Coordinates of C-alpha atoms in Angstrom, one line a residue:
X26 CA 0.0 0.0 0.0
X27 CA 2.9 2.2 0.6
X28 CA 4.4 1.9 -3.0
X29 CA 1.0 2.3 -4.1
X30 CA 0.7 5.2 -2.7
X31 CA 4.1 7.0 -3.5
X32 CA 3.5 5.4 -7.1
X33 CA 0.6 7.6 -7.0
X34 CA 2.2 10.9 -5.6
X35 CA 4.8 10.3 -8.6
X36 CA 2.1 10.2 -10.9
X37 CA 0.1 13.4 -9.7
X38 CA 2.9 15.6 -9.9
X39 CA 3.8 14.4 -13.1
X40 CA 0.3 14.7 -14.4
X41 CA 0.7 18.0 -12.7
X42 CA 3.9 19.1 -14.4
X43 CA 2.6 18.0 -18.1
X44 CA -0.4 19.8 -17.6
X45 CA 1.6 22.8 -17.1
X46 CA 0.6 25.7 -20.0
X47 CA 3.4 26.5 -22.3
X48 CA 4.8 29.9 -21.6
X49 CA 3.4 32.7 -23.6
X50 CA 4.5 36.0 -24.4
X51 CA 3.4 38.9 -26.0
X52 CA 4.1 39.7 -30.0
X53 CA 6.6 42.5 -30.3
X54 CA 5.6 45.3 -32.8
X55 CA 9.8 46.4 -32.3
X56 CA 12.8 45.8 -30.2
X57 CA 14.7 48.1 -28.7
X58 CA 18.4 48.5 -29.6
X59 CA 18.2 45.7 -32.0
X60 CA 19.4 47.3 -36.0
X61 CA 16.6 47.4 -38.5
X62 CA 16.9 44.2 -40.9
X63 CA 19.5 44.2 -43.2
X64 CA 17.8 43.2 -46.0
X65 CA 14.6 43.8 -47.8
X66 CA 11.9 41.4 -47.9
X67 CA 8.1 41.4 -48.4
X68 CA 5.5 39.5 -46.1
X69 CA 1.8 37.8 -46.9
X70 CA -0.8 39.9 -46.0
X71 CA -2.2 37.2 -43.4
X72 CA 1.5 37.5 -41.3
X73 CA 3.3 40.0 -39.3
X74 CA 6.9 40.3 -38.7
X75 CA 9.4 41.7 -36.3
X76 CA 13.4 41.9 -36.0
X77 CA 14.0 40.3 -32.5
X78 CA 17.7 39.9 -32.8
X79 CA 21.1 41.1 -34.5
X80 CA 24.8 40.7 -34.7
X81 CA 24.4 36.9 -34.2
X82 CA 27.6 34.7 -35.9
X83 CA 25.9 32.8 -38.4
X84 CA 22.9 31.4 -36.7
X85 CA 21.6 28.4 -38.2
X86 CA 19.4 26.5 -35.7
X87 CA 16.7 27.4 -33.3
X88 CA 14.7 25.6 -31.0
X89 CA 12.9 26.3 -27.4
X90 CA 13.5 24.5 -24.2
X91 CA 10.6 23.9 -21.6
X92 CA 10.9 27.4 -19.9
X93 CA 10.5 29.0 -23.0
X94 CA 13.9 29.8 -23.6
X95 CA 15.5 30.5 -27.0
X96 CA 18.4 28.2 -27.6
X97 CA 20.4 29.3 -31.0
X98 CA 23.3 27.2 -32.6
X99 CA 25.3 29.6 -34.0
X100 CA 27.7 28.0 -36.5
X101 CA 31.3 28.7 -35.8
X102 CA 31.0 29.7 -32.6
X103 CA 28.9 27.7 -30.3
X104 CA 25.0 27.6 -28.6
X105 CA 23.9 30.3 -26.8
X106 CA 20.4 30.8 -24.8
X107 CA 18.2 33.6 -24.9
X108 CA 15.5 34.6 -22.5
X109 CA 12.2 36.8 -23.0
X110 CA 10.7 39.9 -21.3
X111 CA 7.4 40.7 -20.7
X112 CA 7.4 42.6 -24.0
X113 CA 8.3 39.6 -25.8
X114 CA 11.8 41.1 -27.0
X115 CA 15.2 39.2 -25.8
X116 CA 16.1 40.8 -22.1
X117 CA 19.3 38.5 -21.6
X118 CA 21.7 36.5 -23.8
X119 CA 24.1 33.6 -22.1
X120 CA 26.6 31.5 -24.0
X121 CA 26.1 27.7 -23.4
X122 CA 28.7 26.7 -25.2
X123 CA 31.7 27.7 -27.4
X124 CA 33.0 25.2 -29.7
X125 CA 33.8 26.5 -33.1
X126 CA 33.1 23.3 -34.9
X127 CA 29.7 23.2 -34.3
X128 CA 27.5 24.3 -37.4
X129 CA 24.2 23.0 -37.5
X130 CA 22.7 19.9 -35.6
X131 CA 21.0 21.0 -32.3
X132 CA 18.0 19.3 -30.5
X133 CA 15.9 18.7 -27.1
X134 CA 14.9 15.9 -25.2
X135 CA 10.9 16.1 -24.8
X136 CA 11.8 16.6 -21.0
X137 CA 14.2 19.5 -21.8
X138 CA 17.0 17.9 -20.2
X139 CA 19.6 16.6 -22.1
X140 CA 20.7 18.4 -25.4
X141 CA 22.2 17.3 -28.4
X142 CA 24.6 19.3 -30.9
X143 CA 27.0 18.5 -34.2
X144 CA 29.8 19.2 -35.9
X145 CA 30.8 17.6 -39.2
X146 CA 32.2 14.5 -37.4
X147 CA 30.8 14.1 -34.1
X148 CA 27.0 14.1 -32.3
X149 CA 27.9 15.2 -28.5
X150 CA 25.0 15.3 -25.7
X151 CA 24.8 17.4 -22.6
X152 CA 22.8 17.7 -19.6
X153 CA 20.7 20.6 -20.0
X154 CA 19.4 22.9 -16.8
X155 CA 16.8 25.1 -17.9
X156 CA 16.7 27.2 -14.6
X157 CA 20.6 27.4 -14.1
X158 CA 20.4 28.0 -18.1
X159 CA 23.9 25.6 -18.0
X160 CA 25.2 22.9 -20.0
X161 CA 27.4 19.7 -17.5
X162 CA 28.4 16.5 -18.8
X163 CA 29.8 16.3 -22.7
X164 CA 29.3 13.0 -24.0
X165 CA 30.0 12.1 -27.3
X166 CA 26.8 9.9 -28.6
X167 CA 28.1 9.4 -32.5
X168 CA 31.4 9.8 -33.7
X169 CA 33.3 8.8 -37.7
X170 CA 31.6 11.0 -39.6
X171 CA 32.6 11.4 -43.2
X172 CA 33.6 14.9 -44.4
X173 CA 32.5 16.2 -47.7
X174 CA 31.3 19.1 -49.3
X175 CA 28.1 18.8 -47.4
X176 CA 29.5 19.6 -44.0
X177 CA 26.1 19.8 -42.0
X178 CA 24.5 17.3 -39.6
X179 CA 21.1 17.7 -38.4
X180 CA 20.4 15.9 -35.1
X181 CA 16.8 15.7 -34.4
X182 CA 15.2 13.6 -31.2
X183 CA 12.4 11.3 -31.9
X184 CA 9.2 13.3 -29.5
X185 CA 8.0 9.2 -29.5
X186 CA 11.2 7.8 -28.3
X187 CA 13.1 10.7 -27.1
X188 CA 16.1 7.9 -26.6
X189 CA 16.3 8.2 -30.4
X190 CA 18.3 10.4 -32.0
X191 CA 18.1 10.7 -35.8
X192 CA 21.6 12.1 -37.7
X193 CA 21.6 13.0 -41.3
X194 CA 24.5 13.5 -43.5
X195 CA 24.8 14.5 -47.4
X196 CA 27.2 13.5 -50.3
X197 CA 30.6 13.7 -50.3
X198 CA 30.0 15.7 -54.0
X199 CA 27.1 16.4 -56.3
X200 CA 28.3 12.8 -57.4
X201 CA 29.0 10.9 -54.6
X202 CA 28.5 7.5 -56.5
X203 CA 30.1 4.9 -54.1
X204 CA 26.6 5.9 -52.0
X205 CA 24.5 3.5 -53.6
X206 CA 25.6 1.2 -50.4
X207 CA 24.5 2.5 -47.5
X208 CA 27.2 1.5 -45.6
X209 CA 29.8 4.2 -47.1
X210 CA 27.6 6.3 -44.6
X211 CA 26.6 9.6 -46.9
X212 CA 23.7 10.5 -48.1
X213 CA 21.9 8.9 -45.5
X214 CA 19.4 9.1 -42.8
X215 CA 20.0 7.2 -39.5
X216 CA 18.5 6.5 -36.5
X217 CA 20.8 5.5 -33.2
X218 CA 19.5 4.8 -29.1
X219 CA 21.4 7.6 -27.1
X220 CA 20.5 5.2 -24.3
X221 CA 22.4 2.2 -25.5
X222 CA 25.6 4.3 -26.7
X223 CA 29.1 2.9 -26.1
X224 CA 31.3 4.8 -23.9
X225 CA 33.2 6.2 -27.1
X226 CA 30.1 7.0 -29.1
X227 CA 28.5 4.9 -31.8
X228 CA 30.9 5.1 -35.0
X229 CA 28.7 6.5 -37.9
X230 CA 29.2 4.4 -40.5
X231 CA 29.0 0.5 -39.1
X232 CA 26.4 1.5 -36.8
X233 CA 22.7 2.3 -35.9
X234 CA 20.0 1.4 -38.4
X235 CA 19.2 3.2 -41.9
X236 CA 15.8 5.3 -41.9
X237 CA 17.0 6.0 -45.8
X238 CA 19.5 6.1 -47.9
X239 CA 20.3 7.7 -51.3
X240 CA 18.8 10.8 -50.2
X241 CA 21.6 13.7 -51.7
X242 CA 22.0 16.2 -48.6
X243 CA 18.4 15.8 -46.5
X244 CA 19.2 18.8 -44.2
X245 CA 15.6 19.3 -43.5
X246 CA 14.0 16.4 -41.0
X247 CA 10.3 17.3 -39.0
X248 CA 8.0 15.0 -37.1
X249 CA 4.9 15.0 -37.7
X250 CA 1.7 14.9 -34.8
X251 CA 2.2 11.1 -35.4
X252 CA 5.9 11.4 -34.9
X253 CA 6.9 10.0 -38.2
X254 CA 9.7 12.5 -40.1
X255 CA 10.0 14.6 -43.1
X256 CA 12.9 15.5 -44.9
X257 CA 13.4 17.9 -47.9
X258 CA 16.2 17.2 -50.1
X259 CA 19.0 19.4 -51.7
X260 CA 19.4 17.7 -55.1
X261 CA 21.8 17.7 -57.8
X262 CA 23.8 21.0 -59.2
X263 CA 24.6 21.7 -63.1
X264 CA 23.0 18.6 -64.5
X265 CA 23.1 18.3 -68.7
X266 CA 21.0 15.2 -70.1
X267 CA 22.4 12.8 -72.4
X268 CA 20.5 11.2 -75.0
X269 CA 21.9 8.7 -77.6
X270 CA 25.1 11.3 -77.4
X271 CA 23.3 14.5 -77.6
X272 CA 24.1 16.5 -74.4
X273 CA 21.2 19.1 -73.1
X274 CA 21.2 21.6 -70.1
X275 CA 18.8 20.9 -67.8
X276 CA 20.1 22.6 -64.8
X277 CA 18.0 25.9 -64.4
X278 CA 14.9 23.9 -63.0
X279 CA 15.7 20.9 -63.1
X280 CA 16.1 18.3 -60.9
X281 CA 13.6 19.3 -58.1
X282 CA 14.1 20.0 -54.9
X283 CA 12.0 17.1 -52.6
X284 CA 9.8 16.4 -49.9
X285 CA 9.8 13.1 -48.6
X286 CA 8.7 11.0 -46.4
X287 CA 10.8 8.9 -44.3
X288 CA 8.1 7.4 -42.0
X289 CA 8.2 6.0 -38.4
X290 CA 11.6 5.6 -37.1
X291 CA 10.4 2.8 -34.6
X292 CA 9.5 1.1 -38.3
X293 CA 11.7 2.3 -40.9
X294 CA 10.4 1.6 -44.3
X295 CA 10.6 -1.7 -46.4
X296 CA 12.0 -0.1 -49.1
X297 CA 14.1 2.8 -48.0
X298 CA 16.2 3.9 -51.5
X299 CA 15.0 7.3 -52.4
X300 CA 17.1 7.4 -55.7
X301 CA 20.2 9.8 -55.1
X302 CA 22.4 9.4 -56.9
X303 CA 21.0 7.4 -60.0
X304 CA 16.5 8.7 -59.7
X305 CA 16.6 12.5 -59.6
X306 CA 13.0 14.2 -59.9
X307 CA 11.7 16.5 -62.2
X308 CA 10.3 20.0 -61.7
X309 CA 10.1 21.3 -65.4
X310 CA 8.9 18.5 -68.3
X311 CA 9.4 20.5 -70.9
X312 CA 12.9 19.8 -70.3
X313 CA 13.0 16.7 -71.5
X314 CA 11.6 16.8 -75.4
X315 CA 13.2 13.2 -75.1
X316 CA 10.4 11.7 -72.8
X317 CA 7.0 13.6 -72.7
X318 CA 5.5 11.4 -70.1
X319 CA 7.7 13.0 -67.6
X320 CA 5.5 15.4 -65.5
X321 CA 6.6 17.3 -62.2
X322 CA 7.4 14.4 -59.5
X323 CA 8.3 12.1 -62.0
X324 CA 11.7 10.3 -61.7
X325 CA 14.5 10.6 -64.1
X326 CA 17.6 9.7 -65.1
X327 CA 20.6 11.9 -66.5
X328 CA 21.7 9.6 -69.1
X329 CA 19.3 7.0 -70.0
X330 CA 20.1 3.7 -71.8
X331 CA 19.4 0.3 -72.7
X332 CA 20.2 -0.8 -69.6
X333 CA 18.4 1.3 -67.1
X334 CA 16.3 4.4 -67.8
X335 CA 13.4 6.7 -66.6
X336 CA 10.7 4.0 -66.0
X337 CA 13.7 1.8 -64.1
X338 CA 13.2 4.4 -61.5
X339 CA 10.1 3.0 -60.8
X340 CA 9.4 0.5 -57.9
X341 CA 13.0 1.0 -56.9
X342 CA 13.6 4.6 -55.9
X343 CA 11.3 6.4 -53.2
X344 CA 9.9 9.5 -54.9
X345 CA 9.5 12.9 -53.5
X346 CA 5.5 13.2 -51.9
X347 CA 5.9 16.6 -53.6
X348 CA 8.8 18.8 -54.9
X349 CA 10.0 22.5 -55.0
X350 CA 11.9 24.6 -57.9
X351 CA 15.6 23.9 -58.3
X352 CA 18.2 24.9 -56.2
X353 CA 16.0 26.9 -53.6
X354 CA 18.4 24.4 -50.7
X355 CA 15.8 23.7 -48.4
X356 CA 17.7 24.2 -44.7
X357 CA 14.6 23.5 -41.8
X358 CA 11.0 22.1 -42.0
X359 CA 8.6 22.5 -38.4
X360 CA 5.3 21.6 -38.5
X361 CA 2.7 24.1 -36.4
X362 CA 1.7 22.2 -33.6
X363 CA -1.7 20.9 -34.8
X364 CA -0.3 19.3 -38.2
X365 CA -2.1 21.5 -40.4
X366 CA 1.0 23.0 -41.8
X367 CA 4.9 22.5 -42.9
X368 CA 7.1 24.8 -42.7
X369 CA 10.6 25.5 -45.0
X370 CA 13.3 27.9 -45.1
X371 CA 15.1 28.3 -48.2
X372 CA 18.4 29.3 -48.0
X373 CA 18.4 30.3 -51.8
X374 CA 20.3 29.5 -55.0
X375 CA 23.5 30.0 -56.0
X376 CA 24.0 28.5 -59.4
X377 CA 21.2 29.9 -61.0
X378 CA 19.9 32.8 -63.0
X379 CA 17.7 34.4 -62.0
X380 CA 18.1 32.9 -58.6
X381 CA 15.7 31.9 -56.9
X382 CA 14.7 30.5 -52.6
X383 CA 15.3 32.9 -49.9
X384 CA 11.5 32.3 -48.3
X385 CA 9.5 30.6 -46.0
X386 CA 7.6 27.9 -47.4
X387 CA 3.9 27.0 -46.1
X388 CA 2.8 23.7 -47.3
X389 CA -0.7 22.2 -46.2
X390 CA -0.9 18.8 -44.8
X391 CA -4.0 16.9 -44.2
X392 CA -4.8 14.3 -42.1
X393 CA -6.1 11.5 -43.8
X394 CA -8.5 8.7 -42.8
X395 CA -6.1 6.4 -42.1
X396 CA -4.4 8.5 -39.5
X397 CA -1.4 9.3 -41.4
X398 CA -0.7 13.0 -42.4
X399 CA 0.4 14.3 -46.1
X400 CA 0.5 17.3 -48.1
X401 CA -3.0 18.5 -49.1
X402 CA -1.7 18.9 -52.8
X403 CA -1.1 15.8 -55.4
X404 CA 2.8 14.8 -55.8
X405 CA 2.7 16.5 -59.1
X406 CA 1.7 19.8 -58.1
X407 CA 3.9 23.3 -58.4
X408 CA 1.8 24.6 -56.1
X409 CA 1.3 22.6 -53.5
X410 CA 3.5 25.4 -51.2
X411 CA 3.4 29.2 -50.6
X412 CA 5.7 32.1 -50.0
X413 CA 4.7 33.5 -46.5
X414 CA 8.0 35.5 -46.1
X415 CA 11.0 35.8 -48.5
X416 CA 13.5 38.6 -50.4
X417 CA 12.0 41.7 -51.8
X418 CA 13.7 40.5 -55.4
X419 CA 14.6 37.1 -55.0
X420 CA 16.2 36.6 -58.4
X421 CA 19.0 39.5 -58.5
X422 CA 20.0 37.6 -55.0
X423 CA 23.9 36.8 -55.6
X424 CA 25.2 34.3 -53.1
X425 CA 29.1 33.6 -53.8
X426 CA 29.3 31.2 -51.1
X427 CA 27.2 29.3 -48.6
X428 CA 26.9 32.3 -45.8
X429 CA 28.1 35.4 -47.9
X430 CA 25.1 36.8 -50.1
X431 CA 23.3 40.2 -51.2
X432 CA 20.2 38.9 -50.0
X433 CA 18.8 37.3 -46.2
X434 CA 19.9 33.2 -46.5
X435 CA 17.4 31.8 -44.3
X436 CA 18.2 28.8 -42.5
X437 CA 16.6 28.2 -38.9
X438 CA 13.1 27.9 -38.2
X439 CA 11.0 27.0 -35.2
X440 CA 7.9 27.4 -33.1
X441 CA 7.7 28.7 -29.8
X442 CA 6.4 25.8 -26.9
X443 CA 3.3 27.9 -27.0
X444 CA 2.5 27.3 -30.9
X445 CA 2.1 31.2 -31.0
X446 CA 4.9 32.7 -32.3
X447 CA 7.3 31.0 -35.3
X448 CA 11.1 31.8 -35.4
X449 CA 13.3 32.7 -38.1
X450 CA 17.2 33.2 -38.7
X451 CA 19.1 34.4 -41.4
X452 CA 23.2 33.5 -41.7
X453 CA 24.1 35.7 -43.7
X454 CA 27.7 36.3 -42.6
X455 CA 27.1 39.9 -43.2
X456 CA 24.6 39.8 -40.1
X457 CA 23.2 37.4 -38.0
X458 CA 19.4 37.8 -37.4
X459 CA 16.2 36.2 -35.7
X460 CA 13.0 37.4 -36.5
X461 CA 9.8 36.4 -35.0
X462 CA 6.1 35.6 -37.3
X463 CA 2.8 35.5 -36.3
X464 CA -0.6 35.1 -38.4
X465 CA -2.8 37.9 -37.9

């Protein structure tokens, strides 16, 4: 009767604790002391928008702990942690963590208490103390990492199995061919049980289990309300096709950018190949005079033959539940909290006239009667998104390199634990900034 009893004091306060509101906080009309934005941009009529922060070193991943509290990774430099006044502006800044190799991964427990962050080669973990606002206890969960030109590794926790921790990393190049076998570890999705992690760390590449494969640089990854994920895809640069010798450029919209779906981690898929780097996916037909039955969504490949063409794609390859314009390099999706809506940042083009990206995406999702949530619009759709937030002119944007540009690069996105308020970063190295949404 005793255990009974303390069993059910354990379970009252923790009822107690999860029934706990989410912080809220008012919506800013301005900031004081933080410089106007640095670049012009237009908004939908149905949003507002406000500068919240500046003079930030490249930040490129947001999320909110339990408190409320505003933790940004700010590539190069480290994680800091960012606290609100009753105005809803940032009233104090603290520095978690310096560590100049971290550039993008960064995600919470459920419980807000143990923290995960990347570089290109190593997933560490932390113990995380909302109300001391401190980081104790490094760990390093995944280690081995291949290097490449895709240097990012987006660490997301499963909000099912928070003792999963998912770890994406791209191609090595925009041909990375060896990673038709998963086990050279790039372009890859993978899931790994922080719980059960060796001492060391689990090494990358002959450990944990594939979610997918062939998937070119999936920086993006969401879960859904059912806590299945989401990944948009950077696809392929400067790609000709080659037909019976002829050579045509096909790079200016072509291939697509994706959306996929990459399921339920505690069930990974049967099939799991989602093409890269042989299945690409098409955003303008009339690209290829060669095959008219190619539509938008369809799979293609860049030289077909005897031997394996378009139509081979099919059955083997996972393709994109819908796709985006070329080049736009999706960086973060986040789902509002009731599923109704995904949201993208793209971080813009940079081999492409006129360019094109540098926007918030907002793509409907449905649930459907099964239980299982998709995008409202048909996979081959070109409008199955819109532009919520994005550059004033978009394609005289010039972006040299991957942080330097003449337009915002928009890279971190998330909601507030409220649902209320969404959060955006630019990185442009020129100027860090944070800005905060909300509909009308």
């Amino acid at each position: 009767m005793r255990w009974l009893a303390k069993a059910s004091a354990v379970a009252a306060l923790v009822g107690q604790v999860l029934s706990q509101d989410p912080p809220t906080f008012p919506f800013p009309t301005s900031c004081s002391g933080v410089a106007a934005p640095r670049f012009a941009y237009t908004i939908d009529s149905g949003w507002q928008v406000t500068k919240i922060a500046s003079g930030l070193r490249q930040p490129r991943t947001i999320i909110f702990d339990n408190a409320g509290h505003m933790l940004v990774l700010q590539a190069t430099s480290g994680i800091s942690v960012h606290t609100f006044g009753p105005d809803g502006c940032i009233n104090s800044t603290k520095t978690l963590v310096q560590n100049s190799g971290l550039n993008h991964g960064l995600s919470l427990t459920p419980d807000g208490k143990t923290l995960y962050a990347s570089s290109q080669t190593t997933v560490w973990s932390w113990t995380y103390d909302q109300a001391a606002l401190t980081l104790t206890g490094q760990k390093t969960v995944v280690s081995g990492i291949g290097q490449g030109i895709h240097s990012t590794r987006t660490t997301v926790v499963s909000p099912k199995n928070p003792n999963l921790i998912l770890v994406s990393v791209g191609a090595a190049s925009n041909w990375d061919n060896p990673t038709i076998d998963p086990k050279v570890g790039r372009a890859i999705v993978k899931i790994f049980d922080a719980s059960k992690a060796p001492s060391n760390g689990y090494s990358f590449n002959s450990q944990g289990t594939v979610l997918g494969y062939g998937l070119r640089n999936e920086v993006a990854l969401a879960f859904d309300p059912n806590g299945h994920v989401w990944g948009s895809e950077n696809s392929g640069d400067d790609f000709r096709r080659t037909v019976n010798g002829q050579s045509t450029d096909i790079h200016i919209d072509n291939p697509a950018e994706e959306l996929n779906y990459l399921g339920d981690p505690e069930q990974p898929l049967a099939n799991n190949w989602f093409g890269y780097p042989t299945c690409f996916t098409v955003w303008e037909p009339s690209n290829f005079r060669d095959n008219t039955a190619l539509k938008t969504g369809s799979q293609f490949v860049v030289s077909p033959n005897s031997t394996f063409n378009d139509a081979s794609c099919n059955g083997k390859a996972v393709p994109p539940r819908l796709s985006f314009p070329a080049h736009m390099a999706p960086i973060t999706n986040a789902f509002d909290p009731a599923g109704t809506n995904l949201y993208v940042t793209f971080h813009g083009s940079w081999d492409r006239q006129p360019a094109q990206g540098y926007f918030v995406a907002e793509v409907p999702f449905q649930k459907n009667a099964d239980g299982n949530y998709e995008p409202v619009a048909a996979a081959d759709s070109k409008t199955g998104y819109k532009n919520i937030i994005g550059a004033q002119n978009p394609g005289s944007c010039n972006s040299p390199s991957l942080t330097m540009s003449s337009c915002w690069r928009l890279a971190g996105l998330s909601w507030d634990q409220a649902g209320e308020r969404l959060f955006i970063s630019s990185d442009n190295q020129a100027q860090g900034e944070i800005f905060v949404l909300k509909k009308k």
